Each structure stands twice: as structure tokens, then as C-alpha cells.
Tab-separated table of C-alpha atoms and ligand atoms in Angstrom:
chain	number	residue	atom	x	y	z
A	22	UNK	CA	-30.792	34.924	-8.989
A	23	UNK	CA	-28.860	35.554	-5.778
A	24	UNK	CA	-27.741	33.124	-3.070
A	25	UNK	CA	-29.850	32.643	0.065
A	26	UNK	CA	-28.593	34.474	3.139
A	27	UNK	CA	-25.552	32.835	4.726
A	28	UNK	CA	-22.970	33.530	7.430
A	29	UNK	CA	-19.314	33.959	6.480
A	30	UNK	CA	-16.110	33.125	8.365
A	31	UNK	CA	-12.558	33.667	7.130
A	32	UNK	CA	-10.411	30.847	8.533
A	33	UNK	CA	-7.145	32.003	10.090
A	34	UNK	CA	-5.472	28.573	10.115
A	35	UNK	CA	-6.201	24.984	9.146
A	36	UNK	CA	-7.029	24.263	12.807
A	37	UNK	CA	-9.459	27.221	12.871
A	38	UNK	CA	-11.147	25.966	9.665
A	39	UNK	CA	-11.481	22.481	11.199
A	40	UNK	CA	-13.023	23.930	14.379
A	41	UNK	CA	-15.589	25.851	12.324
A	42	UNK	CA	-16.438	22.750	10.305
A	43	UNK	CA	-16.688	20.608	13.457
A	44	UNK	CA	-19.048	23.143	15.073
A	45	UNK	CA	-21.352	23.638	12.102
A	46	UNK	CA	-21.231	20.157	10.517
A	47	UNK	CA	-22.974	19.735	7.163
A	48	UNK	CA	-24.520	23.244	7.378
A	49	UNK	CA	-21.052	24.651	6.590
A	50	UNK	CA	-19.290	24.681	3.213
A	51	UNK	CA	-15.635	25.313	2.486
A	52	UNK	CA	-14.905	28.145	0.033
A	53	UNK	CA	-11.678	27.886	-1.995
A	54	UNK	CA	-11.765	29.555	-5.430
A	55	UNK	CA	-15.562	29.744	-5.465
A	56	UNK	CA	-15.783	28.813	-9.159
A	57	UNK	CA	-18.169	25.917	-8.538
A	58	UNK	CA	-19.555	26.751	-5.086
A	59	UNK	CA	-20.715	30.305	-5.801
A	60	UNK	CA	-22.557	29.520	-9.074
A	61	UNK	CA	-24.315	26.622	-7.278
A	62	UNK	CA	-25.323	28.968	-4.440
A	63	UNK	CA	-26.469	31.695	-6.829
A	64	UNK	CA	-28.630	29.151	-8.660
A	65	UNK	CA	-29.919	28.038	-5.234
A	66	UNK	CA	-28.891	24.454	-5.900
A	67	UNK	CA	-27.352	24.585	-2.420
A	68	UNK	CA	-27.942	26.932	0.515
A	69	UNK	CA	-25.224	26.494	3.165
A	70	UNK	CA	-25.752	28.317	6.466
A	71	UNK	CA	-22.035	29.134	6.818
A	72	UNK	CA	-19.218	29.646	4.336
A	73	UNK	CA	-15.748	28.851	5.694
A	74	UNK	CA	-13.342	30.785	3.473
A	75	UNK	CA	-9.906	29.100	3.472
A	76	UNK	CA	-8.493	31.360	0.744
A	77	UNK	CA	-5.969	33.054	3.066
A	78	UNK	CA	-4.295	29.834	4.229
A	79	UNK	CA	-0.955	30.199	2.472
A	80	UNK	CA	0.242	26.923	4.001
A	81	UNK	CA	-2.185	25.103	1.670
A	82	UNK	CA	-0.787	26.676	-1.507
A	83	UNK	CA	2.168	25.569	-3.606
A	84	UNK	CA	3.990	22.685	-5.264
A	85	UNK	CA	6.939	20.956	-3.584
A	86	UNK	CA	9.194	18.003	-4.360
A	87	UNK	CA	10.539	16.014	-1.422
A	88	UNK	CA	12.411	12.759	-1.868
A	89	UNK	CA	10.261	10.856	-4.343
A	90	UNK	CA	6.927	12.621	-3.739
A	91	UNK	CA	5.454	15.649	-5.497
A	92	UNK	CA	3.048	17.463	-3.160
A	93	UNK	CA	0.439	19.923	-4.426
A	94	UNK	CA	-1.311	22.042	-1.801
A	95	UNK	CA	-5.105	22.110	-1.981
A	96	UNK	CA	-5.226	25.872	-2.617
A	97	UNK	CA	-2.846	25.704	-5.570
A	98	UNK	CA	-4.712	27.323	-8.427
A	99	UNK	CA	-5.149	25.843	-11.876
A	100	UNK	CA	-3.090	28.766	-13.237
A	101	UNK	CA	-0.251	27.934	-10.797
A	102	UNK	CA	-0.036	24.420	-12.251
A	103	UNK	CA	0.398	25.861	-15.718
A	104	UNK	CA	3.358	27.980	-14.562
A	105	UNK	CA	5.041	25.519	-12.171
A	106	UNK	CA	8.465	24.173	-13.262
A	107	UNK	CA	7.996	21.200	-10.896
A	108	UNK	CA	4.740	20.278	-12.622
A	109	UNK	CA	6.322	20.732	-16.058
A	110	UNK	CA	9.216	18.410	-15.077
A	111	UNK	CA	7.454	15.763	-13.006
A	112	UNK	CA	3.740	15.814	-13.910
A	113	UNK	CA	3.386	17.308	-17.409
A	114	UNK	CA	0.085	15.414	-17.713
A	115	UNK	CA	-1.401	17.933	-15.249
A	116	UNK	CA	-0.095	20.901	-17.219
A	117	UNK	CA	-1.644	19.557	-20.426
A	118	UNK	CA	-4.951	18.782	-18.681
A	119	UNK	CA	-5.327	22.131	-16.897
A	120	UNK	CA	-5.057	23.966	-20.204
A	121	UNK	CA	-8.479	22.429	-20.952
A	122	UNK	CA	-10.123	23.520	-17.666
A	123	UNK	CA	-12.500	26.364	-18.473
A	124	UNK	CA	-10.882	29.741	-19.290
A	125	UNK	CA	-8.090	31.908	-17.798
A	126	UNK	CA	-10.448	33.867	-15.505
A	127	UNK	CA	-11.659	30.617	-13.903
A	128	UNK	CA	-8.187	29.038	-13.846
A	129	UNK	CA	-6.894	32.122	-11.995
A	130	UNK	CA	-9.218	31.390	-9.058
A	131	UNK	CA	-10.183	27.699	-9.215
A	132	UNK	CA	-8.031	25.379	-7.084
A	133	UNK	CA	-6.851	21.784	-7.221
A	134	UNK	CA	-8.539	20.988	-3.893
A	135	UNK	CA	-11.805	22.591	-5.009
A	136	UNK	CA	-11.819	20.668	-8.258
A	137	UNK	CA	-11.216	17.322	-6.517
A	138	UNK	CA	-13.737	18.003	-3.718
A	139	UNK	CA	-16.312	19.075	-6.306
A	140	UNK	CA	-15.874	15.687	-8.069
A	141	UNK	CA	-17.626	16.629	-11.274
A	142	UNK	CA	-17.409	13.444	-13.398
A	143	UNK	CA	-16.577	15.602	-16.448
A	144	UNK	CA	-13.631	17.332	-14.733
A	145	UNK	CA	-10.114	16.851	-15.966
A	146	UNK	CA	-8.156	16.779	-12.692
A	147	UNK	CA	-9.877	13.832	-10.941
A	148	UNK	CA	-9.068	11.563	-13.918
A	149	UNK	CA	-5.467	12.815	-13.920
A	150	UNK	CA	-5.190	11.880	-10.244
A	151	UNK	CA	-6.220	8.303	-11.108
A	152	UNK	CA	-3.692	8.129	-13.936
A	153	UNK	CA	-0.940	9.554	-11.700
A	154	UNK	CA	-1.755	7.187	-8.822
A	155	UNK	CA	-2.295	10.121	-6.451
A	156	UNK	CA	-3.006	10.054	-2.744
A	157	UNK	CA	-5.512	12.626	-1.465
A	158	UNK	CA	-4.561	14.001	1.957
A	159	UNK	CA	-7.454	15.160	4.153
A	160	UNK	CA	-7.544	16.519	7.716
A	161	UNK	CA	-10.449	16.315	10.137
A	162	UNK	CA	-11.326	16.097	13.825
A	163	UNK	CA	-9.688	12.661	14.057
A	164	UNK	CA	-6.446	13.805	12.404
A	165	UNK	CA	-5.088	13.096	8.939
A	166	UNK	CA	-6.351	10.514	6.443
A	167	UNK	CA	-4.684	9.524	3.202
A	168	UNK	CA	-7.019	8.211	0.538
A	169	UNK	CA	-5.982	6.609	-2.756
A	170	UNK	CA	-7.473	8.587	-5.638
A	171	UNK	CA	-9.287	5.498	-6.951
A	172	UNK	CA	-11.179	5.280	-3.624
A	173	UNK	CA	-11.784	9.026	-3.237
A	174	UNK	CA	-14.416	9.591	-5.968
A	175	UNK	CA	-17.618	7.818	-4.997
A	176	UNK	CA	-20.310	9.259	-7.312
A	177	UNK	CA	-21.579	12.413	-9.046
A	178	UNK	CA	-20.234	15.297	-6.929
A	179	UNK	CA	-19.552	12.739	-4.189
A	180	UNK	CA	-16.275	11.858	-2.506
A	181	UNK	CA	-14.933	10.065	0.559
A	182	UNK	CA	-14.568	13.494	2.296
A	183	UNK	CA	-16.659	13.921	5.446
A	184	UNK	CA	-18.404	17.296	6.038
A	185	UNK	CA	-15.967	18.100	8.911
A	186	UNK	CA	-12.882	17.353	6.803
A	187	UNK	CA	-10.640	19.571	4.726
A	188	UNK	CA	-8.768	18.395	1.667
A	189	UNK	CA	-5.263	19.735	2.344
A	190	UNK	CA	-3.006	18.296	-0.368
A	191	UNK	CA	-2.420	15.786	-3.104
A	192	UNK	CA	0.677	13.597	-3.240
A	193	UNK	CA	1.999	12.110	-6.450
A	194	UNK	CA	4.714	9.462	-6.639
A	195	UNK	CA	7.584	10.751	-8.767
A	196	UNK	CA	7.328	9.094	-12.172
A	197	UNK	CA	10.201	7.172	-13.757
A	198	UNK	CA	12.401	9.455	-15.860
A	199	UNK	CA	11.295	7.766	-19.078
A	200	UNK	CA	7.572	7.805	-18.332
A	201	UNK	CA	5.293	9.406	-20.851
A	202	UNK	CA	1.717	10.685	-20.972
A	203	UNK	CA	-1.302	11.431	-23.147
A	204	UNK	CA	-4.180	13.832	-22.648
A	205	UNK	CA	-7.111	14.453	-24.989
A	206	UNK	CA	-10.731	15.406	-24.598
A	207	UNK	CA	-13.665	15.922	-26.898
A	208	UNK	CA	-15.617	19.084	-26.130
A	209	UNK	CA	-17.888	21.386	-28.122
A	210	UNK	CA	-15.494	24.328	-27.698
A	211	UNK	CA	-12.088	24.610	-26.032
A	212	UNK	CA	-12.737	25.280	-22.327
A	213	UNK	CA	-16.167	23.627	-22.230
A	214	UNK	CA	-16.656	20.635	-19.960
A	215	UNK	CA	-15.589	17.493	-21.801
A	216	UNK	CA	-18.007	15.202	-23.609
A	217	UNK	CA	-15.444	12.426	-23.037
A	218	UNK	CA	-11.779	12.650	-22.065
A	219	UNK	CA	-8.733	10.519	-21.313
A	220	UNK	CA	-5.697	11.222	-19.124
A	221	UNK	CA	-2.988	8.553	-19.356
A	222	UNK	CA	0.417	7.927	-17.822
A	223	UNK	CA	2.652	5.191	-19.219
A	224	UNK	CA	6.029	3.529	-19.318
A	225	UNK	CA	7.075	2.245	-22.722
A	226	UNK	CA	10.081	-0.042	-22.969
A	227	UNK	CA	11.169	-2.007	-26.012
A	228	UNK	CA	8.029	-0.895	-27.867
A	229	UNK	CA	5.762	-2.392	-25.203
A	230	UNK	CA	3.892	-0.907	-22.294
A	231	UNK	CA	5.692	-1.688	-19.038
A	232	UNK	CA	2.932	0.262	-17.292
A	233	UNK	CA	-0.228	2.025	-18.449
A	234	UNK	CA	-2.755	3.915	-16.323
A	235	UNK	CA	-5.815	5.224	-18.127
A	236	UNK	CA	-8.086	7.735	-16.382
A	237	UNK	CA	-11.263	8.341	-18.368
A	238	UNK	CA	-13.671	11.168	-17.528
A	239	UNK	CA	-17.261	11.995	-18.475
A	240	UNK	CA	-17.897	8.266	-19.030
A	241	UNK	CA	-19.996	7.598	-15.907
A	242	UNK	CA	-20.857	8.971	-12.490
A	243	UNK	CA	-17.169	9.265	-11.508
A	244	UNK	CA	-13.743	9.124	-13.186
A	245	UNK	CA	-12.728	5.626	-14.269
A	246	UNK	CA	-9.330	3.960	-13.880
A	247	UNK	CA	-9.713	1.456	-16.699
A	248	UNK	CA	-8.660	-2.082	-15.836
A	249	UNK	CA	-8.991	-3.130	-19.475
A	250	UNK	CA	-5.410	-1.944	-19.926
A	251	UNK	CA	-4.250	-5.263	-18.535
A	252	UNK	CA	-4.608	-6.561	-22.096
A	253	UNK	CA	-2.087	-4.017	-23.368
A	254	UNK	CA	0.759	-4.243	-20.855
A	255	UNK	CA	3.788	-6.438	-21.528
A	256	UNK	CA	2.635	-7.587	-24.963
A	257	UNK	CA	3.383	-6.617	-28.562
A	258	UNK	CA	0.234	-4.622	-29.299
A	259	UNK	CA	-1.524	-5.495	-32.556
A	260	UNK	CA	-4.797	-4.197	-34.019
A	261	UNK	CA	-6.449	-7.351	-32.661
A	262	UNK	CA	-5.070	-6.740	-29.132
A	263	UNK	CA	-6.299	-3.174	-29.270
A	264	UNK	CA	-9.763	-4.259	-30.433
A	265	UNK	CA	-9.858	-6.656	-27.483
A	266	UNK	CA	-8.918	-3.820	-25.114
A	267	UNK	CA	-11.679	-1.660	-26.641
A	268	UNK	CA	-14.243	-4.418	-25.999
A	269	UNK	CA	-13.001	-4.781	-22.418
A	270	UNK	CA	-13.255	-1.002	-21.970
A	271	UNK	CA	-16.798	-1.011	-23.336
A	272	UNK	CA	-17.803	-3.476	-20.621
A	273	UNK	CA	-16.408	-1.151	-17.920
A	274	UNK	CA	-18.189	1.997	-19.093
A	275	UNK	CA	-21.510	3.184	-17.722
A	276	UNK	CA	-21.988	6.507	-19.502
A	277	UNK	CA	-24.738	8.952	-18.621
A	278	UNK	CA	-27.091	10.761	-20.999
A	279	UNK	CA	-27.134	14.556	-20.958
A	280	UNK	CA	-27.624	17.435	-23.393
A	281	UNK	CA	-24.081	16.922	-24.716
A	282	UNK	CA	-24.184	13.250	-25.739
A	283	UNK	CA	-25.968	9.911	-25.625
A	284	UNK	CA	-24.375	6.958	-23.812
A	285	UNK	CA	-23.718	5.302	-27.205
A	286	UNK	CA	-21.811	8.368	-28.412
A	287	UNK	CA	-19.748	8.446	-25.225
A	288	UNK	CA	-18.901	4.738	-25.593
A	289	UNK	CA	-17.774	5.339	-29.167
A	290	UNK	CA	-15.661	8.362	-28.242
A	291	UNK	CA	-13.996	6.594	-25.301
A	292	UNK	CA	-12.877	3.807	-27.625
A	293	UNK	CA	-11.616	6.346	-30.186
A	294	UNK	CA	-9.555	7.968	-27.430
A	295	UNK	CA	-8.167	4.612	-26.303
A	296	UNK	CA	-6.968	3.857	-29.832
A	297	UNK	CA	-5.463	7.317	-30.269
A	298	UNK	CA	-3.756	7.093	-26.912
A	299	UNK	CA	-2.164	3.696	-27.558
A	300	UNK	CA	-1.164	4.691	-31.067
A	301	UNK	CA	0.396	7.941	-29.845
A	302	UNK	CA	2.226	6.489	-26.824
A	303	UNK	CA	3.697	3.609	-28.844
A	304	UNK	CA	4.368	5.875	-31.860
A	305	UNK	CA	2.356	3.457	-33.982
A	306	UNK	CA	0.113	5.392	-36.397
A	307	UNK	CA	-0.915	2.046	-37.949
A	308	UNK	CA	-2.955	1.252	-34.796
A	309	UNK	CA	-5.232	4.242	-35.392
A	310	UNK	CA	-6.181	3.288	-38.959
A	311	UNK	CA	-9.610	2.014	-40.006
A	312	UNK	CA	-13.025	3.602	-40.352
A	313	UNK	CA	-14.012	3.350	-36.703
A	314	UNK	CA	-10.822	4.911	-35.325
B	427	FAD	C1	-17.961	28.642	-16.665
B	427	FAD	C2	-17.223	27.560	-15.926
B	427	FAD	C3	-16.606	26.567	-16.647
B	427	FAD	C4	-15.908	25.559	-15.979
B	427	FAD	N1	-15.306	24.594	-16.740
B	427	FAD	C5	-14.629	23.601	-16.105
B	427	FAD	C6	-13.969	22.580	-16.851
B	427	FAD	O1	-13.934	22.572	-18.080
B	427	FAD	N2	-13.340	21.593	-16.154
B	427	FAD	C7	-13.325	21.580	-14.767
B	427	FAD	O2	-12.749	20.660	-14.181
B	427	FAD	N3	-13.916	22.536	-14.047
B	427	FAD	C8	-14.563	23.550	-14.669
B	427	FAD	N4	-15.165	24.527	-13.924
B	427	FAD	C9	-15.075	24.454	-12.436
B	427	FAD	C10	-13.794	25.117	-11.967
B	427	FAD	O3	-12.674	24.453	-12.419
B	427	FAD	C11	-13.671	25.188	-10.422
B	427	FAD	O4	-12.622	26.020	-10.172
B	427	FAD	C12	-13.394	23.908	-9.666
B	427	FAD	O5	-14.296	22.926	-9.999
B	427	FAD	C13	-13.574	24.154	-8.161
B	427	FAD	O6	-12.462	24.784	-7.609
B	427	FAD	P1	-12.691	26.012	-6.616
B	427	FAD	O7	-11.416	26.230	-5.934
B	427	FAD	O8	-13.291	27.155	-7.341
B	427	FAD	O9	-13.721	25.370	-5.572
B	427	FAD	P2	-14.986	25.995	-4.845
B	427	FAD	O10	-15.972	26.450	-5.862
B	427	FAD	O11	-14.546	26.974	-3.824
B	427	FAD	O12	-15.527	24.684	-4.103
B	427	FAD	C14	-16.079	23.594	-4.828
B	427	FAD	C15	-16.587	22.540	-3.846
B	427	FAD	O13	-15.494	21.919	-3.172
B	427	FAD	C16	-15.559	22.159	-1.751
B	427	FAD	N5	-14.175	22.473	-1.360
B	427	FAD	C17	-13.357	23.388	-1.940
B	427	FAD	N6	-12.134	23.311	-1.427
B	427	FAD	C18	-12.167	22.337	-0.493
B	427	FAD	C19	-11.184	21.786	0.393
B	427	FAD	N7	-9.910	22.213	0.388
B	427	FAD	N8	-11.563	20.805	1.248
B	427	FAD	C20	-12.843	20.346	1.262
B	427	FAD	N9	-13.817	20.818	0.429
B	427	FAD	C21	-13.470	21.804	-0.439
B	427	FAD	C22	-16.498	23.335	-1.582
B	427	FAD	O14	-17.135	23.323	-0.324
B	427	FAD	C23	-17.479	23.095	-2.730
B	427	FAD	O15	-18.409	22.102	-2.378
B	427	FAD	C24	-15.849	25.553	-14.559
B	427	FAD	C25	-16.458	26.578	-13.824
B	427	FAD	C26	-17.143	27.574	-14.493
B	427	FAD	C27	-17.785	28.660	-13.676
């Protein structure tokens, strides 16, 4: 199938892109890497009247460290994250996660901004942004807005972005030097969308979590920053504590049914990931023992 007829405009600057979006409102769609937009148009799931191609806006591409903030431009490609020394040093969670996003051909075109604006609940990057306590920077007719990642994702393919706004960057607070991370997902084949996944960022001191941020994905209509971790921070974690955290997590989940898994399977897998994550981050293999782990 081919896309319905549409008009095309190549934005020459961020201001030009914003003017086009302001003029055409929700009839216009931003084109970044096209790895989600173009398949959706070809399947006629959406039929925008105008495509605003921002692919030439070099000012939106790249990774920079300033003071204690790591900024990732919206047009930074998945493949750029894999190669970036700044990402390797300051946000290795992203490097590990991106290796699971689709395949090299898609990672060579798909962008960070596109992935976050798409807000697929099974995507890796939105959950990483929760774990990394990111701020999403958007620009629109009224100027710039900064939105905490945990308020940005509002439903399946839904975000706090308005149709006239452009996602321009993501800002990550620089992690403590001794922070650590965990990333795992269950998928049918490497590169497939996850059945369930977990991106975590943590601080471990004296064998206890001083901080723990758990971003689950494919467990509901949007990525989940689990609050059940409260049970695990600042305490000596035992099997009983971890079981309690698993029960608290279960109460937070609202998994969907699709061709990949039932809600019950997703609940089970999320709890398996929680145990593996805690066991790995604390270097405590004993916590992962038992038949249900
Ligand atoms: C076969 C296949 C497998 C895939 N597997 C995975 C996977 O495992 N995990 C995963 O996370 N993704 C996967 N993807 C999606 C892929 O990662 C996309 O690259 C990503 O979701 C969108 O990035 P993009 O730059 O291509 O965005 P586009 O396709 O250009 O845009 C996506 C949406 O975001 C909007 N948008 C884009 N940029 C902006 C912006 N700066 N401001 C405002 N709105 C914007 C567009 O209007 C559109 O609605 C897969 C895609 C394919 C085709």
C-alpha cells in the first residue's frame, strides 16, 4: 500500500518548522528519521496533509555536556548514541538500551526525538528517560517548555506535545560517578519490540540502594516509573523485602494483551526482571534463586 497524497516542506530552521506547524496545525506531521511515521502513512493508519521534514536542522543533532547536564539533540540518531563517548561515560544505560532498538538500518535513521514523540509503550528510550530522570525540551508558538519525562508520556502513542510544538532536546542530570545501571528486555528475537523490559539507574552504597529508578516498558499504555522501589532503598534487601517489592510492583502494573503476550505473562516477566535487576545491581545472586525467579 502507498501513503495518501500529501504536501512536503523541508524546514530551513527551527523557527521555520514552528511557523509551518503553527500554520497547518494538526494537519501537519513532523518527519525526523521516518522509521515510524512512514510505515504508518504507508499502511494508511494516518494521512497527514503536510509533512514538515526537519532532517536538515543540524542544530538539533548531537550530544553535549555542559556543567552538570548532558544534552541530547532531538535529531541525534540511535546509531549516534551507540558511538558517542559522552553517552558511554555519562549515560551507558542509553547505549545498552539502543542496542536493542530494531536493527542497524533503522538505528541509522531513527532519532531520539522521534522515538520519544512516537511514545510506543514498548519502546526502550522512553523508559530510559524515566530511569535517568530526563527533562524533555519542547519549543512552540509560546516559546520553550521543559517537561519532566514522567509527565511527558500520557498514553499509547500519546504525549504532552501539542501539534504546533517541536521536541528539540532531552536533558539528563549528570549521574554520580559511582552510579550504576541495568537494562534487560524479553523479546522473541533480538531487535523485535520488547514483550517486557526494564531500564534502571541506581546508586549502591554499603551494599544498599541509596537511589533506585526503575523504568519498565511494555507493561501498560505508557512507560512506568515504578514507585514500588521505595521498599528497596536504604534497607538491607532480603528475599522477603524483594518479594514485598514484587507484590507492590504487581499492584502498579496494568499490562495490555496483544499477540505477543497475555497480561498475566507480562506481570510475571516484569517481576522476573525486577528480581534480576536487584540481584545484579547488588551483586547478590542469592536474591535471584527460587523457582519463580
Ligand atoms: C521494523 C521496525 C522495528 C522497530 N523496532 C523498534 C524497537 O525495537 N524499539 C523502538 O523503540 N523502536 C522501534 N522502531 C521504531 C524506530 O525506532 C523509530 O526510529 C522511532 O520510533 C522513531 O524515530 P524517527 O526519527 O524515525 O521518527 P519519525 O518516524 O520521523 O516520527 C515518529 C513520530 O514522532 C513525530 N516526531 C518526530 N520527531 C519529532 C520532533 N522532533 N518533535 C515532534 N514530533 C516529532 C512524528 O511526527 C511522528 O508522529 C522500529 C521501527 C521499524 C520500522
